[in-house]
mmCIF file of C-alpha atoms and ligand atoms in Angstrom:
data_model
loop_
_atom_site.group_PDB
_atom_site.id
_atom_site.type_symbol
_atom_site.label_atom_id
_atom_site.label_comp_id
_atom_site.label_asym_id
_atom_site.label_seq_id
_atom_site.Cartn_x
_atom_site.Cartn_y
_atom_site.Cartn_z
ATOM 1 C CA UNK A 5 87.954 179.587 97.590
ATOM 2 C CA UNK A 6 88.194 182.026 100.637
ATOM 3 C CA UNK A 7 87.432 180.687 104.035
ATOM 4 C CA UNK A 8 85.968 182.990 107.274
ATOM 5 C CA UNK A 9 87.338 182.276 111.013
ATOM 6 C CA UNK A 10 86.310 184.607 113.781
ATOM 7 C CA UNK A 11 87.337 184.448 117.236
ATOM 8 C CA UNK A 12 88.068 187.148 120.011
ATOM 9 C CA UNK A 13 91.989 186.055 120.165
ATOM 10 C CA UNK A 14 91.994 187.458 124.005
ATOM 11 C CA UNK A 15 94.856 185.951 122.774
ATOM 12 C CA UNK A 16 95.688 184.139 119.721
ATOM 13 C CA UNK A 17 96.947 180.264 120.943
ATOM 14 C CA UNK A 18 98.127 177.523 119.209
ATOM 15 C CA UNK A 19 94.515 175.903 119.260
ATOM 16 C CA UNK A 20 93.306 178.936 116.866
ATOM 17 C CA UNK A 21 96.523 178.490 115.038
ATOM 18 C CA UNK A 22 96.032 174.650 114.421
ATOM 19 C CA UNK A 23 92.256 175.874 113.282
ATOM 20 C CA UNK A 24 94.077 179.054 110.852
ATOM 21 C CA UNK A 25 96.452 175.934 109.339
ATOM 22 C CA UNK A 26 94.138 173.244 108.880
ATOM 23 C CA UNK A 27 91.619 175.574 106.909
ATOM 24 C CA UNK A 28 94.637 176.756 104.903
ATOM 25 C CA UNK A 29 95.048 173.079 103.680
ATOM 26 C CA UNK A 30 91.675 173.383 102.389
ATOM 27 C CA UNK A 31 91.284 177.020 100.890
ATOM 28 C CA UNK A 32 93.064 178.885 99.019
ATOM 29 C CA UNK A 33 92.617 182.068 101.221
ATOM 30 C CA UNK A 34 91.070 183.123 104.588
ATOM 31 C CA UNK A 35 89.806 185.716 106.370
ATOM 32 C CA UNK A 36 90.319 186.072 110.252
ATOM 33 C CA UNK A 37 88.094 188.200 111.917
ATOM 34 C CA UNK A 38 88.614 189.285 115.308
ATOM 35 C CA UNK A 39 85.196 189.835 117.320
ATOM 36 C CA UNK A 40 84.568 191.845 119.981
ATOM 37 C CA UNK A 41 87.376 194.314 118.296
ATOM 38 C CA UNK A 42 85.913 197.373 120.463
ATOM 39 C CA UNK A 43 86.555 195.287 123.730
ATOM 40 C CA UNK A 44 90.145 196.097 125.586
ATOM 41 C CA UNK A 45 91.170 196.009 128.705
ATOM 42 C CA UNK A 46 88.727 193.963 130.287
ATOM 43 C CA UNK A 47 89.242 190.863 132.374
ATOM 44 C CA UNK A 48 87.291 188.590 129.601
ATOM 45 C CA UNK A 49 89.331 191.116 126.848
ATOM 46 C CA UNK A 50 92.790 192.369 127.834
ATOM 47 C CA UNK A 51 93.935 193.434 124.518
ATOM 48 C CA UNK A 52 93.083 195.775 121.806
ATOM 49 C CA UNK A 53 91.923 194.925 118.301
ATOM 50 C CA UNK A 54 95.398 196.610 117.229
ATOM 51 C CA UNK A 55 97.426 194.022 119.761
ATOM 52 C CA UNK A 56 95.388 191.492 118.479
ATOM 53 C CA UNK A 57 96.359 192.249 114.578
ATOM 54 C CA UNK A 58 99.770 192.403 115.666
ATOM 55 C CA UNK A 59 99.473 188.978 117.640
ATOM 56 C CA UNK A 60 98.214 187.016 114.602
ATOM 57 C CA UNK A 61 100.051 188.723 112.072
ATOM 58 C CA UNK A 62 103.676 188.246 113.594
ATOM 59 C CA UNK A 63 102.791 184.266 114.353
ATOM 60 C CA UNK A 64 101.614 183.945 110.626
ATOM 61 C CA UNK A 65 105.035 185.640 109.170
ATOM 62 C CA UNK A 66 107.249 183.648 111.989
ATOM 63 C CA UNK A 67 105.629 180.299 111.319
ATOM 64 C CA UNK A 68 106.187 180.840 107.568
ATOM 65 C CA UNK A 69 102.479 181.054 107.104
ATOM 66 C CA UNK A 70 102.078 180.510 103.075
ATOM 67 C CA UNK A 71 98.068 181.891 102.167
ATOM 68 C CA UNK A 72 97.135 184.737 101.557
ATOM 69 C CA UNK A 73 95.360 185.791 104.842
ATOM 70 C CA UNK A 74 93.296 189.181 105.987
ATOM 71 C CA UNK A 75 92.907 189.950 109.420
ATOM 72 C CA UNK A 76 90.049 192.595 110.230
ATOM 73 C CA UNK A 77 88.567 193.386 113.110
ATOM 74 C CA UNK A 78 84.885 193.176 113.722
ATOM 75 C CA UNK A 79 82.840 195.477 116.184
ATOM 76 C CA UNK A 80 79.921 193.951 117.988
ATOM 77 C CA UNK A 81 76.499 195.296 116.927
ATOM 78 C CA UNK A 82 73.651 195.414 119.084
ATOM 79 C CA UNK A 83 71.071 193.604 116.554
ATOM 80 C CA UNK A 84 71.882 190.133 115.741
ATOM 81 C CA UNK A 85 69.058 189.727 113.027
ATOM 82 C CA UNK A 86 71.647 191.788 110.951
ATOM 83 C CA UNK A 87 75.090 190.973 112.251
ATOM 84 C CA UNK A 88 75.756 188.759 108.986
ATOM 85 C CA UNK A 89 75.729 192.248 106.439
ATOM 86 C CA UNK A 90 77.963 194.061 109.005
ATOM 87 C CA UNK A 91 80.265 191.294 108.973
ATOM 88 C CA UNK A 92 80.148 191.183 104.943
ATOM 89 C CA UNK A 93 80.738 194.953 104.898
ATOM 90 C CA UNK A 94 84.106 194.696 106.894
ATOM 91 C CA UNK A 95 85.335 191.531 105.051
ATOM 92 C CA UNK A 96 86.320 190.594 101.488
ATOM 93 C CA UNK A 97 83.738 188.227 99.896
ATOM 94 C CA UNK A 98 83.846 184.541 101.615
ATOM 95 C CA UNK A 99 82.551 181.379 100.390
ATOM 96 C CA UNK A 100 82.995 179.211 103.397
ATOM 97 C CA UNK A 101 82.549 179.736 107.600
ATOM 98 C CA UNK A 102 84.437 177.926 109.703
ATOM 99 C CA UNK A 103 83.056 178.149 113.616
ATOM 100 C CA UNK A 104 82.142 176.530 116.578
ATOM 101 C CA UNK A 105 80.158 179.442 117.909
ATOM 102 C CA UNK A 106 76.537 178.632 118.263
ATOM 103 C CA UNK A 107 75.332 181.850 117.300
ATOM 104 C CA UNK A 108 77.676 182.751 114.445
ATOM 105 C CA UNK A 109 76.655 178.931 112.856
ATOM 106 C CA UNK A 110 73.601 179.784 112.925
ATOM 107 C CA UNK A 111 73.216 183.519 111.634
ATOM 108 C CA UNK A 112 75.552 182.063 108.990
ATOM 109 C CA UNK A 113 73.636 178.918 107.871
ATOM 110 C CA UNK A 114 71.029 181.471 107.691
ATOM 111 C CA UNK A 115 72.162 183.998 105.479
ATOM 112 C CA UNK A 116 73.178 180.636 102.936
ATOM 113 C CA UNK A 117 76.693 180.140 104.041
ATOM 114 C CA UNK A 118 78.221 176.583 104.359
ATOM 115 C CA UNK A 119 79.596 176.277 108.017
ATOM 116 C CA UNK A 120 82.567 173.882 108.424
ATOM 117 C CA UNK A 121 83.368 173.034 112.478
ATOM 118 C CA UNK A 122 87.246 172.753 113.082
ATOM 119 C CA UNK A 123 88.325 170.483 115.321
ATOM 120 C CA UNK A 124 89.333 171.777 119.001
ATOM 121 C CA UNK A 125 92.743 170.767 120.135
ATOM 122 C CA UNK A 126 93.868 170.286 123.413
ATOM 123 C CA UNK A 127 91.088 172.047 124.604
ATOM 124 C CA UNK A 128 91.773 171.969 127.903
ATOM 125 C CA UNK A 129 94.775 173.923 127.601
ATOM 126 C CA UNK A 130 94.331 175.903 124.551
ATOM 127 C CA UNK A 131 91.563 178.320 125.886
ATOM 128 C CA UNK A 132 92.002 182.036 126.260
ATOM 129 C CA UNK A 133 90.128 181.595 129.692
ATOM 130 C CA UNK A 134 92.553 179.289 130.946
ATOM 131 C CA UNK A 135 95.363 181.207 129.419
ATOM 132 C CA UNK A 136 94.226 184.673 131.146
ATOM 133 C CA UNK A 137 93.849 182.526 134.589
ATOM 134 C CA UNK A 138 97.310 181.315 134.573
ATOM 135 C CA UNK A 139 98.521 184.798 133.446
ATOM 136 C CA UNK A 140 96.839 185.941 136.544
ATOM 137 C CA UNK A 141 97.761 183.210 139.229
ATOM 138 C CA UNK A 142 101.025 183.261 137.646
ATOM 139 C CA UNK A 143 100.805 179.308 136.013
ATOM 140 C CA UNK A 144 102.849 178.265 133.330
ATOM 141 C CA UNK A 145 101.321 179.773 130.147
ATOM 142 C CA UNK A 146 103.798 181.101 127.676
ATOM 143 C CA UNK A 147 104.232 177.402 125.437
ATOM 144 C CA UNK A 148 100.295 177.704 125.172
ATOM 145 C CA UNK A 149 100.863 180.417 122.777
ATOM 146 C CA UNK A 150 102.953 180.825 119.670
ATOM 147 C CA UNK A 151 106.257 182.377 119.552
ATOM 148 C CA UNK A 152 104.669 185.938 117.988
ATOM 149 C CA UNK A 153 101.837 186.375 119.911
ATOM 150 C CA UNK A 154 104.077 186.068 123.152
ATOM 151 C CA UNK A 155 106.295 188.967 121.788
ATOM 152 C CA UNK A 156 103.558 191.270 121.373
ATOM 153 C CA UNK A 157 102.022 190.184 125.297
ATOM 154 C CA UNK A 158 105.521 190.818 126.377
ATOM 155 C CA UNK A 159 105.792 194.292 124.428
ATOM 156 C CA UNK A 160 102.417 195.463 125.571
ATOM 157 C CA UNK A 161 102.957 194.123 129.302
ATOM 158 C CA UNK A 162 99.974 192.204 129.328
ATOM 159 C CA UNK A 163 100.167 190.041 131.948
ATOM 160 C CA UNK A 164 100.857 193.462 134.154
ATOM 161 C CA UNK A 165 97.770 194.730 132.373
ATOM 162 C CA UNK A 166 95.659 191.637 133.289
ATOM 163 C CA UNK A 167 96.979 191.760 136.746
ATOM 164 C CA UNK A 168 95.940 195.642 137.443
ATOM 165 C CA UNK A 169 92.566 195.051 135.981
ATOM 166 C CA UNK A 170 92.075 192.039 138.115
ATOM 167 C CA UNK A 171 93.156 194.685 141.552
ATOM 168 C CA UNK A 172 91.038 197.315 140.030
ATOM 169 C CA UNK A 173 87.929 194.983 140.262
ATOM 170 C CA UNK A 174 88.480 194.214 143.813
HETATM 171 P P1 ATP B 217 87.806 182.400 125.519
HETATM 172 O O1 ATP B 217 88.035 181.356 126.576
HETATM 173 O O2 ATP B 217 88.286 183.756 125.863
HETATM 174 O O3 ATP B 217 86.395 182.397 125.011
HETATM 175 P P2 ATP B 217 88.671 180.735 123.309
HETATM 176 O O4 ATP B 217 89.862 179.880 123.538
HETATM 177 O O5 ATP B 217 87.313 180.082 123.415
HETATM 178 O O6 ATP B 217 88.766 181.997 124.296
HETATM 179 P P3 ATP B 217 87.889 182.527 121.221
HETATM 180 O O7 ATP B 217 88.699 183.741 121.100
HETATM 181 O O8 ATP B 217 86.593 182.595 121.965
HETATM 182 O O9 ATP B 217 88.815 181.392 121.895
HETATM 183 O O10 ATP B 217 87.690 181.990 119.772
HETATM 184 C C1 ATP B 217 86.708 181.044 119.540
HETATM 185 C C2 ATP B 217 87.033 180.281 118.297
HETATM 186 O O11 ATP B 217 88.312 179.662 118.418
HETATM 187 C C3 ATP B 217 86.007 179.177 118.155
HETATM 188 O O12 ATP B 217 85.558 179.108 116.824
HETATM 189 C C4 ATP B 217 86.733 177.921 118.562
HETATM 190 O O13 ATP B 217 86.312 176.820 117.808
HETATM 191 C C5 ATP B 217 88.201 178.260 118.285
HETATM 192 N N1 ATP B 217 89.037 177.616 119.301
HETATM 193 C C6 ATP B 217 89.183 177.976 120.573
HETATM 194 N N2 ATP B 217 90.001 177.126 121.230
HETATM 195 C C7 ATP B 217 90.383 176.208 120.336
HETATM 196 C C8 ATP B 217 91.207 175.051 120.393
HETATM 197 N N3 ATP B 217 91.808 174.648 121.526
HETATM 198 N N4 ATP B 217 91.376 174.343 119.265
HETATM 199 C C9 ATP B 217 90.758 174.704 118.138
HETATM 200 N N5 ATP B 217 89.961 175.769 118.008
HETATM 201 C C10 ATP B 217 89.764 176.525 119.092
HETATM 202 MG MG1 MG B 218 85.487 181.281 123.407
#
């Protein structure tokens, strides 16, 4: 059975990698979607869909991730009534949706799909808002994030990017 997550990933943290393991348990593989993949430097969406391949992939391969996964990036379209075919046409086949976004459960349900929720963890802390904040007021952030998504924030300066955007808003 193959599984669909989607999230932005503005970035990847260990609460989306807890979801990405969890499913894993339960399919065989999964398909991680990254939404909002024309969005980049942004205050709500520092990094590119590229940055954001590169964050997942790396934490998969340096957690010894075992599935088979595919990571594609999906533009937003204007027309939600048919947002379910564009996200079939960028994807492999899926079975199974896993989300806690109100409007993907329900374009999903929709077009037939069984929706799963994953469970949040540490919800508090594992949020790419609070992440980006603390990147900004310069708060502890980096154990909120796994090991390979750090290294590609660090090699893209990131937290210099989210600063400058943050000035250039001002
Ligand atoms: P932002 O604050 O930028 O919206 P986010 O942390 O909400 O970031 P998204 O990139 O919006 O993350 O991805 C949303 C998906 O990730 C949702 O399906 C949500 O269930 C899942 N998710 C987000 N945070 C967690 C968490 N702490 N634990 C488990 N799943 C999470
Ligand atoms: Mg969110």
């Amino acid at each position: 059975m193959r599984a669909l997550t989607i999230g932005r990933y503005q970035p990847f943290h260990k609460g989306h990698m807890n979801v990405i393991w969890e499913i894993s348990d339960v399919v065989d593989e999964i398909v991680i979607g990254i939404g909002s993949a024309q969005i980049s430097h942004e205050l709500d969406n520092p990094f590119t869909a590229g940055e954001r391949v590169a964050m997942i992939r790396r934490t998969l391969e340096l957690n010894g991730f075992k599935g088979m996964s595919y990571i594609i990036p999906i533009e937003d379209i204007q027309r939600n009534s048919i947002w379910t075919s564009h996200l079939e046409s960028m994807t492999p086949p899926f079975d199974i949706v896993y989300s806690n976004n109100p409007l993907v459960v329900r374009l999903c349900k929709e077009e037939g799909y069984e929706v799963r929720h994953p469970p949040l963890f540490k919800r508090d802390e594992y949020s790419g808002t609070e992440i980006r904040r603390r990147m900004i007021e310069d708060e502890r952030w980096t154990h909120l994030v796994p090991e390979g998504t750090l290294e590609v924030i660090d090699e893209v300066d990131g937290v210099q990017r989210l600063k400058d955007i943050v000035r250039e808003e001002d």
